Structure formats: structure tokens, C-alpha cells
Amino acid sequence: MIITRRTLLGAAAAIACAAAIPAFAAKPLTIGFSQVGAESEWRTANTASIKDAAKKAGVNLKFADAQQQQQNQVKAIRSFIAQRVDVIAFSPVVETGWETVLREAKNAKIPVILTDRAVKVSDPSLYVSFIGSDFVEEGRRAGRWLLDYAKKNGDKPLNIVELQGTTGAAPAIDRKNGFAEVIAANPKLKVIRSQTADFTRAKGKEVMEAFLKSEGKKINVLYAHNDDMAIGAIQAIEEAGLKPGKDIIIISIDGVKGAFEAMKAGKLNVTVECNPLLGPTLIQTAQDVVAGKPVPKRIVVNEGVFPAEVAAKELPNRKY
Ligand code: AHR
């Protein structure tokens, strides 16, 4: 083709015209997201991360708080299906009981992304991707810290009490198993009591009070499946006239600012990190799924372990 000044001007005008057309053709992505609840500092940071990432990406986020009830999540997912959202995402309160509703989403051709917690389903095609931590590994990290502590402190017998997360939730099951697997290497480490405190501060305090009442000074170590329960238990220990972090060694999981403050005050010995900032990865994955791009079935988050010795230095860097 011969390029003349006229054809050039014509092309320039066409480009200018295209640029001036508003992007009304591309309708914003709609994601229905069902959150577990607002049970912990971790959860608050997770919700903020998802809302913030959606806002930045111009995604229309339909957010539903399940208040830690599976039936509320099932209801929310059904309502997202009825509203024909582009993607459904959720952080399942518990691991089992999802087959029926996930099949309904699949039949409606709405892709489902799991964030934070896993589900147990016989058909893995019921969800496209699972973004979140390796909870078994978090439990192992907590156990390794205790093995090391025991070794450095004369290898004495240590009685452990455990505050479990929500019964049936993936992090409660996996953190319990990972920890038990590792401490089995030292027969002097014994879990003498283990009970759920639902990942909340109030219940962490309540259950620790009961442990102290029944076991008293026999307790050497507390392993809490999250920082909030550990912080609640710290109050109970102080009210019982004992020194948390000294009379009772405390190990917890999450790495929220509250835990770093407790470590700085000498009341918590270590926190194993669980990163709640999953928002940007969730939104990107949802966009990729809708664009027809392949997405990884499992996206694992990188995390560390923070003992009390590094708390003061690390606290100013914490983002949640
Ligand atoms: O699923 C992640 C866990 O849920 C966090 O450890 C805990 O704080 C939250 O409630």
C-alpha cells in the first residue's frame, strides 16, 4: 500500500477516535466474596486487603460476612449464583460439607476461588484455585521452635496446653497435626489439654482460665493456633498471678501487630507468620480466570517465624 499524507491523517484520526471511545464495552468484573467473619486481628487485615485490592482494580466486590457460620456461607454463595457474578471467592469456615453448593456454582458456570482455607471435596474441579498458607507447615514451625527451646533449656519434661482454632476449620486441623508430628520427636513434650477457643480473644481467655483451674502450675507451655487466642490467654495467666512468657512459655500463629507488642512486652515467646494480605493475588487470579488464562491450582504464601528477640526491630515493618 502506498502511504500518503492523506492515509496517515486518516489513520491518526481513527486512532484518536478509538482512544476517545469510553471503555463501556468492558464491563467491570463482579466478584462475590464470602468471608469467615471478623473473629481475629488477622481476619480484619485479610478483609481490608481484599476490599482494597478490589477497589484499586476497579472490581465490583459483593462482600458477605458469614459470622463464622457455614450455613451463612452457603446462603451467600447461592445468592451470588442467583446474581450471576463473574467469580465466587470464599474462605471456608470449615473444611467439609461443600460438595452440593460448589456443584451448583459449577453447573451455573461460575468459577470458584478458595482463599485462606481449603475444602475437602471428592471432585477437585469444583474450584479453580486455592490461594493461602500451608497450615501444616505453620504447625511444624511452631513445633520446631519448641523442640529447639526444650533442647536449649536442659531438655526437661514440658507440659503443653493447646488452644485450637474453630472445630473443623482447616487451620485448626492442620496446625494441630503439624505441631504434633514434630514434637513427637521428643517424648518429654506432652500435650496435657487441648480444646477449641474458636480463634477469638474472649474464648482464648475463657478456655485458658479453665486450663489454669484444672492444671494449675503443671502447665509449662501454651500453644495457641492464633495470636488472638494467645492474647486472651495472656490476660488469664496474668489474672492467675503468673508471668506469661516466663512461667508459661507461649507459642502462637499469625504474626499480627498485637503479637509483636506482646513479644516486646516479654509476654509471648514466638509467633509463626500467616500472611493475611491475599487481596492482590485473589483479584489477579479472578481476572486471569475470566480472561481464560490458566491459573495455578494451588498458590502458597511465603512466611517466616518471629521469636521475641526480633520483635522490637520488626514491629515498625509489620503491615498488619
Ligand atoms: O484461616 C486463618 C486463621 O483464621 C488465622 O490464623 C486466624 O487468626 C483466623 O481467624
Tab-separated table of C-alpha atoms and ligand atoms in Angstrom:
chain	number	residue	atom	x	y	z
A	1	MET	CA	0.000	0.000	0.000
A	2	ILE	CA	1.236	3.482	-0.823
A	3	ILE	CA	1.362	5.656	2.242
A	4	THR	CA	0.279	9.193	1.502
A	5	ARG	CA	-0.223	12.163	3.833
A	6	ARG	CA	-3.971	11.546	3.444
A	7	THR	CA	-3.834	7.892	4.590
A	8	LEU	CA	-1.620	8.911	7.505
A	9	LEU	CA	-4.070	11.590	8.602
A	10	GLY	CA	-6.932	9.099	8.223
A	11	ALA	CA	-5.152	6.543	10.416
A	12	ALA	CA	-4.330	9.171	13.046
A	13	ALA	CA	-7.972	10.235	13.144
A	14	ALA	CA	-9.086	6.597	13.577
A	15	ILE	CA	-6.657	6.071	16.492
A	16	ALA	CA	-7.795	9.321	18.142
A	17	CYS	CA	-11.398	8.225	17.721
A	18	ALA	CA	-10.735	4.796	19.275
A	19	ALA	CA	-8.956	6.391	22.244
A	20	ALA	CA	-11.904	8.722	22.788
A	21	ILE	CA	-14.423	5.832	22.971
A	22	PRO	CA	-15.103	5.170	26.639
A	23	ALA	CA	-14.373	1.628	27.782
A	24	PHE	CA	-18.108	0.929	28.243
A	25	ALA	CA	-17.651	-2.244	26.258
A	26	ALA	CA	-15.593	-3.804	29.090
A	27	LYS	CA	-17.987	-4.180	31.997
A	28	PRO	CA	-16.270	-4.293	35.414
A	29	LEU	CA	-15.631	-7.704	36.876
A	30	THR	CA	-18.025	-8.709	39.658
A	31	ILE	CA	-16.726	-10.971	42.431
A	32	GLY	CA	-18.917	-12.362	45.183
A	33	PHE	CA	-16.793	-12.922	48.277
A	34	SER	CA	-17.935	-14.758	51.398
A	35	GLN	CA	-15.684	-14.017	54.387
A	36	VAL	CA	-15.474	-16.202	57.510
A	37	GLY	CA	-16.296	-13.346	59.891
A	38	ALA	CA	-14.402	-10.815	61.993
A	39	GLU	CA	-13.053	-13.165	64.647
A	40	SER	CA	-9.432	-12.014	64.758
A	41	GLU	CA	-6.911	-9.265	64.011
A	42	TRP	CA	-5.729	-11.492	61.135
A	43	ARG	CA	-9.239	-11.605	59.654
A	44	THR	CA	-9.622	-7.807	59.837
A	45	ALA	CA	-6.376	-7.420	57.870
A	46	ASN	CA	-7.493	-10.060	55.349
A	47	THR	CA	-10.827	-8.309	54.730
A	48	ALA	CA	-9.109	-4.928	54.335
A	49	SER	CA	-6.609	-6.426	51.855
A	50	ILE	CA	-9.374	-7.916	49.680
A	51	LYS	CA	-11.563	-4.792	49.711
A	52	ASP	CA	-8.597	-2.564	48.979
A	53	ALA	CA	-7.297	-4.714	46.087
A	54	ALA	CA	-10.792	-4.858	44.543
A	55	LYS	CA	-11.152	-1.078	44.769
A	56	LYS	CA	-7.741	-0.477	43.200
A	57	ALA	CA	-8.540	-2.849	40.305
A	58	GLY	CA	-12.000	-1.343	39.691
A	59	VAL	CA	-13.636	-4.656	40.590
A	60	ASN	CA	-17.224	-4.696	41.832
A	61	LEU	CA	-16.912	-6.694	45.080
A	62	LYS	CA	-20.032	-8.130	46.699
A	63	PHE	CA	-18.878	-8.820	50.246
A	64	ALA	CA	-20.740	-11.072	52.701
A	65	ASP	CA	-19.722	-11.717	56.337
A	66	ALA	CA	-20.664	-15.267	57.417
A	67	GLN	CA	-20.199	-14.607	61.135
A	68	GLN	CA	-18.351	-17.927	61.423
A	69	GLN	CA	-21.407	-19.935	60.310
A	70	GLN	CA	-21.175	-22.357	57.389
A	71	GLN	CA	-24.897	-22.033	56.658
A	72	ASN	CA	-24.426	-18.270	56.108
A	73	GLN	CA	-21.659	-19.003	53.586
A	74	VAL	CA	-23.842	-21.499	51.718
A	75	LYS	CA	-26.620	-18.877	51.576
A	76	ALA	CA	-24.196	-16.202	50.339
A	77	ILE	CA	-22.803	-18.485	47.607
A	78	ARG	CA	-26.350	-19.315	46.431
A	79	SER	CA	-27.187	-15.636	46.310
A	80	PHE	CA	-24.011	-14.930	44.258
A	81	ILE	CA	-25.095	-17.673	41.824
A	82	ALA	CA	-28.572	-16.111	41.539
A	83	GLN	CA	-26.969	-12.694	40.879
A	84	ARG	CA	-24.784	-14.250	38.132
A	85	VAL	CA	-21.489	-12.825	39.451
A	86	ASP	CA	-18.389	-13.474	37.299
A	87	VAL	CA	-16.391	-15.214	40.047
A	88	ILE	CA	-17.211	-16.551	43.503
A	89	ALA	CA	-14.456	-16.485	46.130
A	90	PHE	CA	-14.670	-17.613	49.716
A	91	SER	CA	-12.679	-18.522	52.783
A	92	PRO	CA	-14.482	-21.618	54.100
A	93	VAL	CA	-15.324	-21.615	57.811
A	94	VAL	CA	-14.906	-25.405	57.927
A	95	GLU	CA	-13.371	-27.967	55.570
A	96	THR	CA	-16.295	-30.297	54.799
A	97	GLY	CA	-19.876	-30.016	53.532
A	98	TRP	CA	-19.295	-28.009	50.344
A	99	GLU	CA	-19.972	-30.514	47.535
A	100	THR	CA	-23.609	-29.549	46.866
A	101	VAL	CA	-23.262	-25.782	46.740
A	102	LEU	CA	-19.988	-25.923	44.773
A	103	ARG	CA	-21.663	-28.216	42.257
A	104	GLU	CA	-24.445	-25.615	41.901
A	105	ALA	CA	-21.798	-22.966	41.128
A	106	LYS	CA	-20.122	-25.270	38.609
A	107	ASN	CA	-23.450	-26.036	36.884
A	108	ALA	CA	-24.040	-22.269	36.652
A	109	LYS	CA	-20.543	-21.999	35.053
A	110	ILE	CA	-19.292	-19.612	37.736
A	111	PRO	CA	-15.643	-20.265	38.680
A	112	VAL	CA	-14.887	-20.574	42.403
A	113	ILE	CA	-11.607	-19.480	44.038
A	114	LEU	CA	-10.772	-20.549	47.592
A	115	THR	CA	-8.788	-18.105	49.686
A	116	ASP	CA	-7.068	-18.691	53.013
A	117	ARG	CA	-8.720	-22.048	53.904
A	118	ALA	CA	-9.148	-25.284	51.976
A	119	VAL	CA	-12.172	-27.541	51.461
A	120	LYS	CA	-12.316	-31.333	51.371
A	121	VAL	CA	-14.196	-32.353	48.218
A	122	SER	CA	-14.077	-35.553	46.194
A	123	ASP	CA	-14.061	-33.572	42.922
A	124	PRO	CA	-11.215	-31.010	42.746
A	125	SER	CA	-12.727	-29.452	39.609
A	126	LEU	CA	-15.320	-27.802	41.894
A	127	TYR	CA	-12.870	-24.924	42.402
A	128	VAL	CA	-10.279	-23.391	40.082
A	129	SER	CA	-7.620	-22.282	42.541
A	130	PHE	CA	-6.761	-22.233	46.242
A	131	ILE	CA	-4.700	-19.273	47.462
A	132	GLY	CA	-3.372	-19.448	51.027
A	133	SER	CA	-0.849	-20.609	53.588
A	134	ASP	CA	0.455	-24.097	54.291
A	135	PHE	CA	-1.136	-24.569	57.731
A	136	VAL	CA	0.520	-27.953	58.396
A	137	GLU	CA	3.896	-26.305	57.873
A	138	GLU	CA	2.912	-23.487	60.257
A	139	GLY	CA	2.161	-26.112	62.940
A	140	ARG	CA	5.501	-27.798	62.210
A	141	ARG	CA	7.314	-24.462	62.555
A	142	ALA	CA	5.707	-23.936	65.964
A	143	GLY	CA	6.759	-27.475	66.953
A	144	ARG	CA	10.341	-26.968	65.724
A	145	TRP	CA	10.644	-23.790	67.787
A	146	LEU	CA	9.566	-25.743	70.878
A	147	LEU	CA	11.972	-28.650	70.173
A	148	ASP	CA	14.757	-26.128	69.960
A	149	TYR	CA	13.638	-24.307	73.117
A	150	ALA	CA	13.489	-27.607	75.048
A	151	LYS	CA	16.980	-28.535	73.884
A	152	LYS	CA	18.430	-25.169	74.884
A	153	ASN	CA	16.716	-25.301	78.292
A	154	GLY	CA	18.008	-28.528	79.757
A	155	ASP	CA	15.669	-30.939	77.955
A	156	LYS	CA	13.257	-31.051	80.908
A	157	PRO	CA	9.754	-32.562	80.601
A	158	LEU	CA	7.306	-29.880	79.433
A	159	ASN	CA	3.512	-29.994	79.802
A	160	ILE	CA	1.746	-28.256	76.933
A	161	VAL	CA	-1.800	-26.909	76.739
A	162	GLU	CA	-3.234	-26.218	73.297
A	163	LEU	CA	-5.858	-23.676	72.238
A	164	GLN	CA	-7.314	-24.942	68.979
A	165	GLY	CA	-8.968	-22.828	66.308
A	166	THR	CA	-12.552	-23.357	65.137
A	167	THR	CA	-13.503	-27.040	65.186
A	168	GLY	CA	-13.423	-28.477	61.676
A	169	ALA	CA	-11.555	-25.483	60.172
A	170	ALA	CA	-8.532	-26.299	58.013
A	171	PRO	CA	-6.083	-24.180	60.078
A	172	ALA	CA	-7.219	-25.837	63.332
A	173	ILE	CA	-6.852	-29.365	61.927
A	174	ASP	CA	-3.576	-28.730	60.108
A	175	ARG	CA	-1.846	-26.681	62.811
A	176	LYS	CA	-2.675	-29.349	65.385
A	177	ASN	CA	-1.331	-32.125	63.156
A	178	GLY	CA	1.824	-30.296	62.064
A	179	PHE	CA	2.756	-29.457	65.662
A	180	ALA	CA	2.032	-33.000	66.960
A	181	GLU	CA	4.077	-34.531	64.133
A	182	VAL	CA	7.187	-32.510	65.040
A	183	ILE	CA	7.060	-32.668	68.853
A	184	ALA	CA	6.675	-36.476	68.673
A	185	ALA	CA	10.471	-36.479	68.257
A	186	ASN	CA	10.822	-35.565	71.950
A	187	PRO	CA	8.817	-37.815	74.329
A	188	LYS	CA	9.320	-35.292	77.156
A	189	LEU	CA	6.957	-32.853	75.380
A	190	LYS	CA	3.395	-33.750	76.289
A	191	VAL	CA	0.096	-32.101	75.317
A	192	ILE	CA	-1.932	-32.416	78.539
A	193	ARG	CA	-5.018	-30.403	77.455
A	194	SER	CA	-6.313	-29.368	74.039
A	195	GLN	CA	-9.568	-27.522	73.413
A	196	THR	CA	-11.102	-25.176	70.876
A	197	ALA	CA	-11.322	-21.449	71.598
A	198	ASP	CA	-12.727	-20.577	68.146
A	199	PHE	CA	-9.843	-18.264	67.139
A	200	THR	CA	-11.152	-15.447	69.398
A	201	ARG	CA	-9.576	-13.478	72.247
A	202	ALA	CA	-12.608	-13.844	74.533
A	203	LYS	CA	-12.679	-17.625	74.212
A	204	GLY	CA	-8.887	-17.861	74.433
A	205	LYS	CA	-9.127	-16.197	77.849
A	206	GLU	CA	-12.069	-18.326	78.950
A	207	VAL	CA	-10.505	-21.682	77.977
A	208	MET	CA	-7.109	-20.727	79.425
A	209	GLU	CA	-8.844	-19.888	82.719
A	210	ALA	CA	-10.325	-23.394	82.719
A	211	PHE	CA	-6.903	-24.948	81.924
A	212	LEU	CA	-5.313	-22.997	84.783
A	213	LYS	CA	-8.061	-24.051	87.162
A	214	SER	CA	-7.674	-27.739	86.385
A	215	GLU	CA	-3.924	-27.989	85.712
A	216	GLY	CA	-2.511	-25.020	87.669
A	217	LYS	CA	1.274	-24.848	87.851
A	218	LYS	CA	1.678	-28.078	85.881
A	219	ILE	CA	1.389	-26.004	82.692
A	220	ASN	CA	4.780	-25.118	81.173
A	221	VAL	CA	3.836	-24.226	77.591
A	222	LEU	CA	0.832	-22.794	75.766
A	223	TYR	CA	0.464	-23.464	72.033
A	224	ALA	CA	-2.298	-21.272	70.560
A	225	HIS	CA	-3.452	-21.740	66.954
A	226	ASN	CA	-3.654	-17.953	66.566
A	227	ASP	CA	-2.379	-14.758	68.174
A	228	ASP	CA	-5.804	-13.593	69.335
A	229	MET	CA	-6.356	-16.686	71.484
A	230	ALA	CA	-2.807	-16.289	72.857
A	231	ILE	CA	-3.504	-12.640	73.739
A	232	GLY	CA	-6.727	-13.641	75.537
A	233	ALA	CA	-4.828	-16.397	77.375
A	234	ILE	CA	-2.108	-13.918	78.433
A	235	GLN	CA	-4.794	-11.990	80.342
A	236	ALA	CA	-5.966	-15.174	82.056
A	237	ILE	CA	-2.385	-16.100	83.021
A	238	GLU	CA	-1.739	-12.630	84.487
A	239	GLU	CA	-5.015	-12.705	86.393
A	240	ALA	CA	-3.910	-16.051	87.857
A	241	GLY	CA	-0.809	-14.301	89.220
A	242	LEU	CA	1.622	-15.928	86.767
A	243	LYS	CA	4.023	-14.372	84.266
A	244	PRO	CA	3.144	-15.108	80.617
A	245	GLY	CA	6.275	-15.699	78.536
A	246	LYS	CA	8.219	-16.772	81.640
A	247	ASP	CA	6.186	-19.029	83.950
A	248	ILE	CA	4.353	-20.263	80.868
A	249	ILE	CA	6.125	-20.230	77.504
A	250	ILE	CA	3.739	-19.072	74.760
A	251	ILE	CA	3.841	-20.020	71.069
A	252	SER	CA	1.230	-18.705	68.632
A	253	ILE	CA	0.498	-18.256	64.943
A	254	ASP	CA	-0.331	-15.285	62.647
A	255	GLY	CA	2.243	-12.561	63.337
A	256	VAL	CA	-0.192	-9.681	63.796
A	257	LYS	CA	0.917	-6.406	65.406
A	258	GLY	CA	-0.754	-7.370	68.717
A	259	ALA	CA	1.553	-10.383	68.924
A	260	PHE	CA	4.644	-8.262	68.253
A	261	GLU	CA	3.555	-5.869	71.015
A	262	ALA	CA	3.077	-8.809	73.411
A	263	MET	CA	6.534	-10.147	72.465
A	264	LYS	CA	8.071	-6.702	73.021
A	265	ALA	CA	6.494	-6.689	76.493
A	266	GLY	CA	8.038	-10.127	77.171
A	267	LYS	CA	4.635	-11.877	77.368
A	268	LEU	CA	4.776	-14.003	74.200
A	269	ASN	CA	7.799	-16.053	73.105
A	270	VAL	CA	7.276	-16.595	69.387
A	271	THR	CA	4.764	-16.125	66.579
A	272	VAL	CA	4.718	-18.152	63.364
A	273	GLU	CA	3.670	-15.946	60.476
A	274	CYS	CA	0.451	-16.491	58.499
A	275	ASN	CA	0.097	-13.794	55.859
A	276	PRO	CA	-3.440	-12.327	55.509
A	277	LEU	CA	-2.609	-9.960	52.626
A	278	LEU	CA	-4.163	-12.163	49.959
A	279	GLY	CA	-6.232	-9.459	48.227
A	280	PRO	CA	-3.958	-8.587	45.268
A	281	THR	CA	-3.370	-12.282	44.395
A	282	LEU	CA	-7.081	-13.066	44.651
A	283	ILE	CA	-8.111	-10.220	42.349
A	284	GLN	CA	-5.375	-11.023	39.812
A	285	THR	CA	-6.352	-14.705	39.801
A	286	ALA	CA	-10.035	-13.828	39.300
A	287	GLN	CA	-9.140	-11.519	36.400
A	288	ASP	CA	-6.992	-14.244	34.820
A	289	VAL	CA	-9.715	-16.882	35.163
A	290	VAL	CA	-12.276	-14.632	33.476
A	291	ALA	CA	-9.760	-13.785	30.723
A	292	GLY	CA	-9.383	-17.524	30.064
A	293	LYS	CA	-5.753	-17.641	31.238
A	294	PRO	CA	-4.533	-20.757	33.044
A	295	VAL	CA	-4.169	-20.275	36.815
A	296	PRO	CA	-2.261	-22.435	39.330
A	297	LYS	CA	-4.474	-24.847	41.273
A	298	ARG	CA	-2.531	-24.023	44.450
A	299	ILE	CA	-0.874	-20.707	45.333
A	300	VAL	CA	1.119	-20.891	48.583
A	301	VAL	CA	2.167	-17.824	50.539
A	302	ASN	CA	5.745	-17.353	51.810
A	303	GLU	CA	6.013	-16.826	55.556
A	304	GLY	CA	8.537	-16.618	58.401
A	305	VAL	CA	8.932	-17.276	62.126
A	306	PHE	CA	9.396	-14.355	64.545
A	307	PRO	CA	10.799	-15.051	68.020
A	308	ALA	CA	10.525	-12.418	70.790
A	309	GLU	CA	14.196	-11.441	70.320
A	310	VAL	CA	13.424	-9.776	66.962
A	311	ALA	CA	10.047	-8.251	67.904
A	312	ALA	CA	11.190	-4.692	68.682
A	313	LYS	CA	13.154	-4.444	65.434
A	314	GLU	CA	10.399	-5.991	63.298
A	315	LEU	CA	7.357	-4.231	64.755
A	316	PRO	CA	7.747	-0.997	62.720
A	317	ASN	CA	7.871	-3.076	59.485
A	318	ARG	CA	4.673	-5.036	60.135
A	319	LYS	CA	1.859	-4.287	57.691
A	320	TYR	CA	-0.911	-5.946	59.733
B	1	AHR	O1	-7.604	-19.114	58.478
B	1	AHR	C1	-6.654	-18.291	59.051
B	1	AHR	C2	-6.898	-18.184	60.519
B	1	AHR	O2	-8.187	-17.706	60.760
B	1	AHR	C3	-5.980	-17.232	61.245
B	1	AHR	O3	-4.873	-17.828	61.791
B	1	AHR	C4	-6.859	-16.801	62.365
B	1	AHR	O4	-6.391	-15.711	63.104
B	1	AHR	C5	-8.134	-16.624	61.654
B	1	AHR	O5	-9.216	-16.437	62.429
